[in-house]
PDB file of C-alpha atoms in Angstrom:
ATOM      1  CA  GLY A   1      23.633  35.590  20.059  1.00  0.00           C
ATOM      2  CA  LYS A   2      27.007  34.043  19.245  1.00  0.00           C
ATOM      3  CA  LEU A   3      25.396  30.934  17.738  1.00  0.00           C
ATOM      4  CA  TYR A   4      23.044  33.065  15.645  1.00  0.00           C
ATOM      5  CA  VAL A   5      25.821  35.297  14.276  1.00  0.00           C
ATOM      6  CA  GLU A   6      28.053  32.358  13.393  1.00  0.00           C
ATOM      7  CA  PHE A   7      25.193  30.773  11.440  1.00  0.00           C
ATOM      8  CA  VAL A   8      24.194  34.005   9.687  1.00  0.00           C
ATOM      9  CA  LYS A   9      27.780  34.716   8.646  1.00  0.00           C
ATOM     10  CA  LYS A  10      27.861  31.369   6.832  1.00  0.00           C
ATOM     11  CA  ILE A  11      24.679  32.272   4.956  1.00  0.00           C
ATOM     12  CA  ILE A  12      26.086  35.720   4.092  1.00  0.00           C
ATOM     13  CA  ALA A  13      29.273  34.191   2.709  1.00  0.00           C
ATOM     14  CA  HIS A  14      27.288  31.685   0.637  1.00  0.00           C
ATOM     15  CA  VAL A  15      25.007  34.361  -0.843  1.00  0.00           C
ATOM     16  CA  GLN A  16      27.860  36.774  -1.571  1.00  0.00           C
ATOM     17  CA  LYS A  17      29.824  33.986  -3.263  1.00  0.00           C
ATOM     18  CA  HIS A  18      27.110  34.017  -5.930  1.00  0.00           C
ATOM     19  CA  GLY A  19      27.474  37.752  -6.496  1.00  0.00           C
ATOM     20  CA  LYS A  20      24.340  38.711  -4.572  1.00  0.00           C
ATOM     21  CA  LYS A  21      23.726  41.548  -2.131  1.00  0.00           C
ATOM     22  CA  VAL A  22      22.542  40.458   1.300  1.00  0.00           C
ATOM     23  CA  MET A  23      19.501  41.916   3.029  1.00  0.00           C
ATOM     24  CA  MET A  24      18.454  40.528   6.404  1.00  0.00           C
ATOM     25  CA  TRP A  25      15.969  41.199   9.184  1.00  0.00           C
ATOM     26  CA  ALA A  26      17.518  43.093  12.085  1.00  0.00           C
ATOM     27  CA  ASP A  27      15.321  42.038  15.021  1.00  0.00           C
ATOM     28  CA  ILE A  28      17.404  39.159  16.388  1.00  0.00           C
ATOM     29  CA  LEU A  29      20.667  41.084  16.202  1.00  0.00           C
ATOM     30  CA  LEU A  30      19.062  44.029  17.995  1.00  0.00           C
ATOM     31  CA  LYS A  31      18.373  41.665  20.897  1.00  0.00           C
ATOM     32  CA  TYR A  32      22.135  40.993  21.009  1.00  0.00           C
ATOM     33  CA  PRO A  33      23.550  44.427  20.078  1.00  0.00           C
ATOM     34  CA  HIS A  34      27.125  43.409  20.935  1.00  0.00           C
ATOM     35  CA  THR A  35      27.025  41.072  17.914  1.00  0.00           C
ATOM     36  CA  LEU A  36      26.313  43.808  15.345  1.00  0.00           C
ATOM     37  CA  ALA A  37      29.996  44.573  14.882  1.00  0.00           C
ATOM     38  CA  GLU A  38      30.609  41.001  13.691  1.00  0.00           C
ATOM     39  CA  ILE A  39      28.298  41.361  10.691  1.00  0.00           C
ATOM     40  CA  PRO A  40      30.053  42.546   7.498  1.00  0.00           C
ATOM     41  CA  GLN A  41      29.656  46.236   6.704  1.00  0.00           C
ATOM     42  CA  ASP A  42      28.026  45.778   3.298  1.00  0.00           C
ATOM     43  CA  ILE A  43      24.862  44.136   4.635  1.00  0.00           C
ATOM     44  CA  CYS A  44      21.509  45.917   4.356  1.00  0.00           C
ATOM     45  CA  PHE A  45      19.412  45.516   7.502  1.00  0.00           C
ATOM     46  CA  LEU A  46      15.614  45.419   7.333  1.00  0.00           C
ATOM     47  CA  ASN A  47      14.567  47.037  10.603  1.00  0.00           C
ATOM     48  CA  TRP A  48      10.913  46.130  11.257  1.00  0.00           C
ATOM     49  CA  ASN A  49       8.356  47.024  13.871  1.00  0.00           C
ATOM     50  CA  TYR A  50       4.555  47.000  13.555  1.00  0.00           C
ATOM     51  CA  THR A  51       3.370  48.641  16.778  1.00  0.00           C
ATOM     52  CA  ALA A  52       1.628  51.999  17.122  1.00  0.00           C
ATOM     53  CA  ALA A  53       4.653  53.359  19.012  1.00  0.00           C
ATOM     54  CA  PRO A  54       7.742  51.725  17.474  1.00  0.00           C
ATOM     55  CA  PRO A  55      10.953  52.282  19.472  1.00  0.00           C
ATOM     56  CA  GLU A  56      13.129  54.922  17.833  1.00  0.00           C
ATOM     57  CA  GLU A  57      16.099  53.460  19.697  1.00  0.00           C
ATOM     58  CA  ASN A  58      16.234  50.404  17.416  1.00  0.00           C
ATOM     59  CA  ILE A  59      16.672  52.618  14.373  1.00  0.00           C
ATOM     60  CA  ARG A  60      19.115  54.932  16.115  1.00  0.00           C
ATOM     61  CA  ARG A  61      21.226  52.002  17.305  1.00  0.00           C
ATOM     62  CA  LEU A  62      21.628  50.577  13.811  1.00  0.00           C
ATOM     63  CA  ALA A  63      22.372  54.004  12.377  1.00  0.00           C
ATOM     64  CA  ALA A  64      25.200  54.403  14.909  1.00  0.00           C
ATOM     65  CA  THR A  65      26.963  51.345  13.453  1.00  0.00           C
ATOM     66  CA  GLY A  66      27.199  52.985  10.031  1.00  0.00           C
ATOM     67  CA  LYS A  67      25.504  49.984   8.424  1.00  0.00           C
ATOM     68  CA  MET A  68      22.755  50.416   5.830  1.00  0.00           C
ATOM     69  CA  GLN A  69      19.202  49.968   7.047  1.00  0.00           C
ATOM     70  CA  ILE A  70      15.724  50.096   5.548  1.00  0.00           C
ATOM     71  CA  VAL A  71      12.818  50.748   7.913  1.00  0.00           C
ATOM     72  CA  CYS A  72       9.939  48.290   7.635  1.00  0.00           C
ATOM     73  CA  PRO A  73       6.487  49.285   8.905  1.00  0.00           C
ATOM     74  CA  GLY A  74       3.351  47.301   8.027  1.00  0.00           C
ATOM     75  CA  THR A  75      -0.267  47.469   6.904  1.00  0.00           C
ATOM     76  CA  ASN A  76      -1.539  45.514   9.916  1.00  0.00           C
ATOM     77  CA  THR A  77      -3.794  43.229   7.883  1.00  0.00           C
ATOM     78  CA  TRP A  78      -2.681  40.020   9.572  1.00  0.00           C
ATOM     79  CA  ASN A  79      -5.224  38.141  11.687  1.00  0.00           C
ATOM     80  CA  ARG A  80      -7.900  40.400  10.226  1.00  0.00           C
ATOM     81  CA  LEU A  81     -10.390  40.703   7.393  1.00  0.00           C
ATOM     82  CA  CYS A  82      -9.517  44.393   6.953  1.00  0.00           C
ATOM     83  CA  GLU A  83      -6.425  46.514   7.585  1.00  0.00           C
ATOM     84  CA  ASN A  84      -6.184  48.254  10.971  1.00  0.00           C
ATOM     85  CA  VAL A  85      -6.328  51.878   9.825  1.00  0.00           C
ATOM     86  CA  GLU A  86      -5.655  53.572  13.162  1.00  0.00           C
ATOM     87  CA  LEU A  87      -2.683  51.362  13.977  1.00  0.00           C
ATOM     88  CA  GLU A  88      -1.097  51.378  10.517  1.00  0.00           C
ATOM     89  CA  GLU A  89      -1.270  55.177  10.307  1.00  0.00           C
ATOM     90  CA  GLN A  90       0.658  55.575  13.546  1.00  0.00           C
ATOM     91  CA  ASN A  91       3.112  52.804  12.718  1.00  0.00           C
ATOM     92  CA  ILE A  92       3.924  53.827   9.157  1.00  0.00           C
ATOM     93  CA  CYS A  93       4.208  57.546   9.901  1.00  0.00           C
ATOM     94  CA  ARG A  94       6.516  57.048  12.878  1.00  0.00           C
ATOM     95  CA  MET A  95       8.721  54.417  11.279  1.00  0.00           C
ATOM     96  CA  VAL A  96       9.222  56.565   8.182  1.00  0.00           C
ATOM     97  CA  GLN A  97       9.947  59.658  10.274  1.00  0.00           C
ATOM     98  CA  TYR A  98      12.529  57.816  12.391  1.00  0.00           C
ATOM     99  CA  GLY A  99      14.105  56.374   9.271  1.00  0.00           C
ATOM    100  CA  TYR A 100      14.378  59.830   7.710  1.00  0.00           C
ATOM    101  CA  GLN A 101      15.880  61.317  10.874  1.00  0.00           C
ATOM    102  CA  HIS A 102      18.497  58.585  11.168  1.00  0.00           C
ATOM    103  CA  GLY A 103      19.518  58.321   7.524  1.00  0.00           C
ATOM    104  CA  ALA A 104      17.804  55.076   6.513  1.00  0.00           C
ATOM    105  CA  ALA A 105      18.210  54.111   2.863  1.00  0.00           C
ATOM    106  CA  GLY A 106      14.474  53.739   2.368  1.00  0.00           C
ATOM    107  CA  VAL A 107      11.228  52.078   3.359  1.00  0.00           C
ATOM    108  CA  LEU A 108       9.964  48.534   2.810  1.00  0.00           C
ATOM    109  CA  ASN A 109       6.270  48.489   3.689  1.00  0.00           C
ATOM    110  CA  THR A 110       5.193  44.972   4.627  1.00  0.00           C
ATOM    111  CA  ASN A 111       1.850  43.239   4.114  1.00  0.00           C
ATOM    112  CA  TRP A 112       1.663  39.869   5.824  1.00  0.00           C
ATOM    113  CA  GLY A 113      -1.195  37.378   5.997  1.00  0.00           C
ATOM    114  CA  ASP A 114      -1.688  35.011   8.944  1.00  0.00           C
ATOM    115  CA  TRP A 115      -4.386  32.482   9.827  1.00  0.00           C
ATOM    116  CA  GLY A 116      -5.566  32.176   6.222  1.00  0.00           C
ATOM    117  CA  ASN A 117      -4.690  35.670   4.959  1.00  0.00           C
ATOM    118  CA  MET A 118      -8.335  36.764   4.983  1.00  0.00           C
ATOM    119  CA  ALA A 119      -7.750  40.439   4.111  1.00  0.00           C
ATOM    120  CA  SER A 120      -7.823  41.041   0.365  1.00  0.00           C
ATOM    121  CA  LEU A 121      -5.220  43.226  -1.317  1.00  0.00           C
ATOM    122  CA  GLU A 122      -7.884  45.934  -1.683  1.00  0.00           C
ATOM    123  CA  LEU A 123      -8.203  46.029   2.097  1.00  0.00           C
ATOM    124  CA  ALA A 124      -4.456  46.509   2.492  1.00  0.00           C
ATOM    125  CA  MET A 125      -4.213  49.150  -0.213  1.00  0.00           C
ATOM    126  CA  TYR A 126      -4.731  52.229   1.955  1.00  0.00           C
ATOM    127  CA  GLY A 127      -1.720  51.228   4.072  1.00  0.00           C
ATOM    128  CA  LEU A 128       0.319  50.636   0.925  1.00  0.00           C
ATOM    129  CA  VAL A 129      -0.668  54.031  -0.499  1.00  0.00           C
ATOM    130  CA  LEU A 130       0.102  55.710   2.833  1.00  0.00           C
ATOM    131  CA  GLY A 131       3.522  54.038   2.926  1.00  0.00           C
ATOM    132  CA  ALA A 132       4.271  55.146  -0.639  1.00  0.00           C
ATOM    133  CA  GLU A 133       3.293  58.756   0.082  1.00  0.00           C
ATOM    134  CA  LYS A 134       5.261  58.989   3.338  1.00  0.00           C
ATOM    135  CA  SER A 135       8.286  57.348   1.696  1.00  0.00           C
ATOM    136  CA  TRP A 136       8.196  59.973  -1.039  1.00  0.00           C
ATOM    137  CA  SER A 137       7.462  62.901   1.290  1.00  0.00           C
ATOM    138  CA  HIS A 138       7.873  62.158   4.983  1.00  0.00           C
ATOM    139  CA  SER A 139       6.356  65.522   5.925  1.00  0.00           C
ATOM    140  CA  THR A 140       2.959  64.824   4.315  1.00  0.00           C
ATOM    141  CA  GLN A 141       0.193  65.413   6.850  1.00  0.00           C
ATOM    142  CA  ILE A 142      -2.437  62.693   7.179  1.00  0.00           C
ATOM    143  CA  ASP A 143      -5.439  64.992   7.219  1.00  0.00           C
ATOM    144  CA  ASP A 144      -8.669  65.620   5.320  1.00  0.00           C
ATOM    145  CA  THR A 145      -6.729  66.861   2.286  1.00  0.00           C
ATOM    146  CA  PHE A 146      -4.794  63.592   2.151  1.00  0.00           C
ATOM    147  CA  TYR A 147      -7.977  61.558   2.622  1.00  0.00           C
ATOM    148  CA  ASP A 148      -9.687  63.473  -0.188  1.00  0.00           C
ATOM    149  CA  THR A 149      -6.752  62.671  -2.466  1.00  0.00           C
ATOM    150  CA  VAL A 150      -6.874  58.963  -1.613  1.00  0.00           C
ATOM    151  CA  ASN A 151     -10.642  58.896  -2.130  1.00  0.00           C
ATOM    152  CA  PHE A 152     -10.263  60.539  -5.530  1.00  0.00           C
ATOM    153  CA  ILE A 153      -7.344  58.452  -6.806  1.00  0.00           C
ATOM    154  CA  LEU A 154      -7.768  55.070  -5.100  1.00  0.00           C
ATOM    155  CA  TYR A 155     -11.405  54.468  -4.184  1.00  0.00           C
ATOM    156  CA  LYS A 156     -12.941  56.913  -6.674  1.00  0.00           C
ATOM    157  CA  ASN A 157     -15.616  57.575  -4.080  1.00  0.00           C
ATOM    158  CA  ALA A 158     -15.888  60.483  -1.648  1.00  0.00           C
ATOM    159  CA  ASP A 159     -16.692  58.145   1.273  1.00  0.00           C
ATOM    160  CA  GLY A 160     -13.926  55.586   0.657  1.00  0.00           C
ATOM    161  CA  ILE A 161     -11.818  56.315   3.757  1.00  0.00           C
ATOM    162  CA  LYS A 162     -14.922  56.826   5.907  1.00  0.00           C
ATOM    163  CA  LEU A 163     -16.256  53.366   5.013  1.00  0.00           C
ATOM    164  CA  LEU A 164     -12.818  51.775   5.352  1.00  0.00           C
ATOM    165  CA  LYS A 165     -12.528  53.153   8.890  1.00  0.00           C
ATOM    166  CA  MET A 166     -15.993  51.870   9.765  1.00  0.00           C
ATOM    167  CA  VAL A 167     -15.146  48.340   8.609  1.00  0.00           C
ATOM    168  CA  SER A 168     -11.772  48.523  10.353  1.00  0.00           C
ATOM    169  CA  LYS A 169     -13.446  49.527  13.631  1.00  0.00           C
ATOM    170  CA  LEU A 170     -15.979  46.720  13.244  1.00  0.00           C
ATOM    171  CA  ASN A 171     -13.061  44.307  12.755  1.00  0.00           C
ATOM    172  CA  ASP A 172     -11.593  45.586  16.057  1.00  0.00           C
ATOM    173  CA  ARG A 173     -14.549  44.059  17.880  1.00  0.00           C
ATOM    174  CA  PHE A 174     -13.454  40.467  17.298  1.00  0.00           C
ATOM    175  CA  LEU A 175     -10.347  38.275  17.098  1.00  0.00           C
ATOM    176  CA  TRP A 176      -9.947  36.378  13.837  1.00  0.00           C
ATOM    177  CA  TYR A 177      -7.178  34.153  15.174  1.00  0.00           C
ATOM    178  CA  GLY A 178      -9.546  33.138  17.981  1.00  0.00           C
ATOM    179  CA  THR A 179     -11.917  31.872  15.308  1.00  0.00           C
ATOM    180  CA  GLY A 180      -9.030  29.905  13.829  1.00  0.00           C
ATOM    181  CA  ARG A 181      -8.104  28.381  17.168  1.00  0.00           C
ATOM    182  CA  ASN A 182     -11.714  27.407  17.847  1.00  0.00           C
ATOM    183  CA  TYR A 183     -11.915  25.767  14.426  1.00  0.00           C
ATOM    184  CA  ASN A 184      -8.860  23.651  15.269  1.00  0.00           C
ATOM    185  CA  LYS A 185     -10.420  22.576  18.569  1.00  0.00           C
ATOM    186  CA  VAL A 186     -13.735  21.604  16.984  1.00  0.00           C
ATOM    187  CA  LYS A 187     -12.002  19.799  14.125  1.00  0.00           C
ATOM    188  CA  TYR A 188     -10.029  17.615  16.521  1.00  0.00           C
ATOM    189  CA  GLY A 189     -12.864  16.933  18.923  1.00  0.00           C
ATOM    190  CA  ILE A 190     -12.069  19.411  21.709  1.00  0.00           C
ATOM    191  CA  LYS A 191     -15.384  20.881  22.824  1.00  0.00           C
ATOM    192  CA  GLU A 192     -14.345  23.096  25.712  1.00  0.00           C
ATOM    193  CA  ASP A 193     -12.104  26.017  26.614  1.00  0.00           C
ATOM    194  CA  PHE A 194     -12.957  27.955  23.460  1.00  0.00           C
ATOM    195  CA  ASP A 195     -11.200  31.251  22.734  1.00  0.00           C
ATOM    196  CA  GLU A 196     -13.293  34.379  23.221  1.00  0.00           C
ATOM    197  CA  VAL A 197     -13.897  35.936  19.817  1.00  0.00           C
ATOM    198  CA  ILE A 198     -16.037  39.002  20.532  1.00  0.00           C
ATOM    199  CA  VAL A 199     -13.714  41.263  22.521  1.00  0.00           C
ATOM    200  CA  GLU A 200     -15.569  44.580  22.368  1.00  0.00           C
ATOM    201  CA  GLY A 201     -19.311  45.009  22.816  1.00  0.00           C
ATOM    202  CA  THR A 202     -21.933  42.341  22.215  1.00  0.00           C
ATOM    203  CA  ILE A 203     -23.145  40.217  19.324  1.00  0.00           C
ATOM    204  CA  GLU A 204     -25.957  42.753  18.879  1.00  0.00           C
ATOM    205  CA  ASP A 205     -23.396  45.563  18.555  1.00  0.00           C
ATOM    206  CA  VAL A 206     -21.560  43.659  15.829  1.00  0.00           C
ATOM    207  CA  GLN A 207     -24.804  42.889  13.978  1.00  0.00           C
ATOM    208  CA  ASN A 208     -26.097  46.457  14.175  1.00  0.00           C
ATOM    209  CA  GLU A 209     -22.825  47.917  12.920  1.00  0.00           C
ATOM    210  CA  CYS A 210     -22.724  45.381  10.107  1.00  0.00           C
ATOM    211  CA  LYS A 211     -26.277  46.301   9.069  1.00  0.00           C
ATOM    212  CA  GLN A 212     -25.361  49.997   9.058  1.00  0.00           C
ATOM    213  CA  ILE A 213     -22.290  49.336   6.908  1.00  0.00           C
ATOM    214  CA  GLU A 214     -24.276  47.065   4.584  1.00  0.00           C
ATOM    215  CA  LYS A 215     -26.810  49.826   4.023  1.00  0.00           C
ATOM    216  CA  LEU A 216     -24.115  52.372   3.172  1.00  0.00           C
ATOM    217  CA  LEU A 217     -22.215  50.003   0.887  1.00  0.00           C
ATOM    218  CA  SER A 218     -25.282  48.610  -0.861  1.00  0.00           C
ATOM    219  CA  ASP A 219     -26.633  52.048  -1.734  1.00  0.00           C
ATOM    220  CA  LYS A 220     -24.868  52.341  -5.095  1.00  0.00           C
ATOM    221  CA  LYS A 221     -21.787  51.108  -6.923  1.00  0.00           C
ATOM    222  CA  TRP A 222     -18.476  52.943  -6.790  1.00  0.00           C
ATOM    223  CA  GLU A 223     -16.480  53.828  -9.870  1.00  0.00           C
ATOM    224  CA  ASN A 224     -13.733  51.578  -8.477  1.00  0.00           C
ATOM    225  CA  ASP A 225     -16.269  49.031  -7.263  1.00  0.00           C
ATOM    226  CA  GLU A 226     -13.893  46.272  -6.184  1.00  0.00           C
ATOM    227  CA  PHE A 227     -13.161  48.220  -3.002  1.00  0.00           C
ATOM    228  CA  ARG A 228     -16.861  48.481  -2.150  1.00  0.00           C
ATOM    229  CA  ILE A 229     -17.381  44.757  -2.730  1.00  0.00           C
ATOM    230  CA  GLU A 230     -14.414  43.773  -0.547  1.00  0.00           C
ATOM    231  CA  LEU A 231     -15.446  46.139   2.257  1.00  0.00           C
ATOM    232  CA  LEU A 232     -18.920  44.631   2.238  1.00  0.00           C
ATOM    233  CA  LEU A 233     -17.525  41.088   2.309  1.00  0.00           C
ATOM    234  CA  ALA A 234     -15.208  41.956   5.213  1.00  0.00           C
ATOM    235  CA  ALA A 235     -17.997  43.512   7.292  1.00  0.00           C
ATOM    236  CA  GLN A 236     -20.259  40.530   6.681  1.00  0.00           C
ATOM    237  CA  GLY A 237     -17.379  38.163   7.439  1.00  0.00           C
ATOM    238  CA  VAL A 238     -16.926  39.732  10.880  1.00  0.00           C
ATOM    239  CA  CYS A 239     -20.636  39.225  11.520  1.00  0.00           C
ATOM    240  CA  VAL A 240     -20.480  35.591  10.370  1.00  0.00           C
ATOM    241  CA  CYS A 241     -17.592  34.890  12.771  1.00  0.00           C
ATOM    242  CA  ALA A 242     -19.370  36.566  15.681  1.00  0.00           C
ATOM    243  CA  GLU A 243     -22.597  34.669  15.050  1.00  0.00           C
ATOM    244  CA  GLN A 244     -20.797  31.346  14.674  1.00  0.00           C
ATOM    245  CA  TYR A 245     -18.996  31.974  17.961  1.00  0.00           C
ATOM    246  CA  GLU A 246     -22.300  32.561  19.760  1.00  0.00           C
ATOM    247  CA  LYS A 247     -23.623  29.332  18.262  1.00  0.00           C
ATOM    248  CA  LEU A 248     -20.458  27.507  19.359  1.00  0.00           C
ATOM    249  CA  MET A 249     -21.068  28.721  22.914  1.00  0.00           C
ATOM    250  CA  GLY A 250     -24.482  27.045  22.898  1.00  0.00           C
ATOM    251  CA  LYS A 251     -26.526  30.161  22.225  1.00  0.00           C
ATOM    252  CA  ASN A 252     -29.016  30.647  19.412  1.00  0.00           C
ATOM    253  CA  PRO A 253     -28.284  34.074  17.920  1.00  0.00           C
ATOM    254  CA  ALA A 254     -30.457  35.637  15.234  1.00  0.00           C
ATOM    255  CA  ARG A 255     -28.564  35.240  11.963  1.00  0.00           C
ATOM    256  CA  THR A 256     -28.089  38.360   9.867  1.00  0.00           C
ATOM    257  CA  VAL A 257     -25.718  36.912   7.242  1.00  0.00           C
ATOM    258  CA  ASP A 258     -26.249  33.691   5.286  1.00  0.00           C
ATOM    259  CA  VAL A 259     -22.990  31.764   5.818  1.00  0.00           C
ATOM    260  CA  ASP A 260     -23.205  29.669   2.642  1.00  0.00           C
ATOM    261  CA  LYS A 261     -23.916  32.632   0.368  1.00  0.00           C
ATOM    262  CA  TRP A 262     -21.219  34.732   2.033  1.00  0.00           C
ATOM    263  CA  LEU A 263     -18.613  31.959   1.749  1.00  0.00           C
ATOM    264  CA  GLU A 264     -19.503  31.369  -1.901  1.00  0.00           C
ATOM    265  CA  LYS A 265     -19.025  35.072  -2.674  1.00  0.00           C
ATOM    266  CA  PHE A 266     -15.787  35.246  -0.646  1.00  0.00           C
ATOM    267  CA  SER A 267     -14.395  32.206  -2.494  1.00  0.00           C
ATOM    268  CA  GLN A 268     -15.404  33.664  -5.849  1.00  0.00           C
ATOM    269  CA  LYS A 269     -13.570  36.942  -5.164  1.00  0.00           C
ATOM    270  CA  TRP A 270     -10.508  35.049  -3.857  1.00  0.00           C
ATOM    271  CA  LEU A 271     -10.248  32.948  -7.038  1.00  0.00           C
ATOM    272  CA  GLU A 272     -10.738  35.953  -9.313  1.00  0.00           C
ATOM    273  CA  LYS A 273      -7.514  37.498  -7.987  1.00  0.00           C
ATOM    274  CA  ASN A 274      -5.429  34.766  -6.353  1.00  0.00           C
ATOM    275  CA  LYS A 275      -4.234  31.221  -6.797  1.00  0.00           C
ATOM    276  CA  PRO A 276      -6.352  28.672  -4.874  1.00  0.00           C
ATOM    277  CA  SER A 277      -3.520  28.205  -2.348  1.00  0.00           C
ATOM    278  CA  GLU A 278      -5.174  27.147   0.930  1.00  0.00           C
ATOM    279  CA  LEU A 279      -8.601  28.614   0.309  1.00  0.00           C
ATOM    280  CA  TYR A 280      -9.917  25.127   1.056  1.00  0.00           C
ATOM    281  CA  ARG A 281      -8.811  25.562   4.681  1.00  0.00           C
ATOM    282  CA  VAL A 282     -10.779  28.790   5.007  1.00  0.00           C
ATOM    283  CA  GLN A 283     -13.813  27.091   3.479  1.00  0.00           C
ATOM    284  CA  GLU A 284     -13.426  24.160   5.869  1.00  0.00           C
ATOM    285  CA  LEU A 285     -13.191  26.506   8.852  1.00  0.00           C
ATOM    286  CA  PHE A 286     -16.526  28.175   8.189  1.00  0.00           C
ATOM    287  CA  THR A 287     -18.161  24.858   7.265  1.00  0.00           C
ATOM    288  CA  ILE A 288     -17.014  23.104  10.438  1.00  0.00           C
ATOM    289  CA  LEU A 289     -17.976  25.986  12.739  1.00  0.00           C
ATOM    290  CA  GLU A 290     -21.424  26.089  11.153  1.00  0.00           C
ATOM    291  CA  LYS A 291     -22.229  22.451  11.965  1.00  0.00           C
TER     292      LYS A 291
END
């Protein structure tokens, strides 16, 4: 803790020397609470936690120092193809409520991407909208009235939230980072000790749910159709990963999604809205696991 504080104080002094205001993550200092008093008073702490039951104590402890803090929940899109709706609702609502109760200056809703950042911005947008609404009015109830509003304004389709939750639940059945780890093993010639990817149900469960979602999303276009397209791609992507895992384990699963066509469509949508960045790594992953 002492080493960390001494280093951070040098950074603070350097930044302030250039007339800038310092904001910093609070997690390390909260592990060494006795060091908080050594940090200058005019620092803004970004107090993050992304769990379903974030500890109120962390926010209370910072508030007791009199220092400024901003609470930082998250959309829970990382290591996924689609945001985790159930988790983000609990996380965002509780973090905002604790921040309000303990006098936080505001909310910084975070949207990270790990292992290739597979979730599109569309499939983080519900969490961002939820964070904006709760930041503006912490007492807003997340109920059917709220869902109807989001469907009307964001998705422009009466079943937007319903379909988002279905794809999110499908995504819960498998571990994307396990797919990434298996890709690394195959790429470097390790052909054993693969990570389990399907963590809930069977390959048939994943395929059947994907088919059901495909049918609902292929029925007709939405007014804001980009959300429908991305939901469909995410559901099919989960199925691709599950089927490739079964193949990797020496099985011969029936294939319900054409990998090449899916990857071509995924790449097309990526490049329409993002810089190429490391899309090539994602493409390589699916190509290698398909061999």
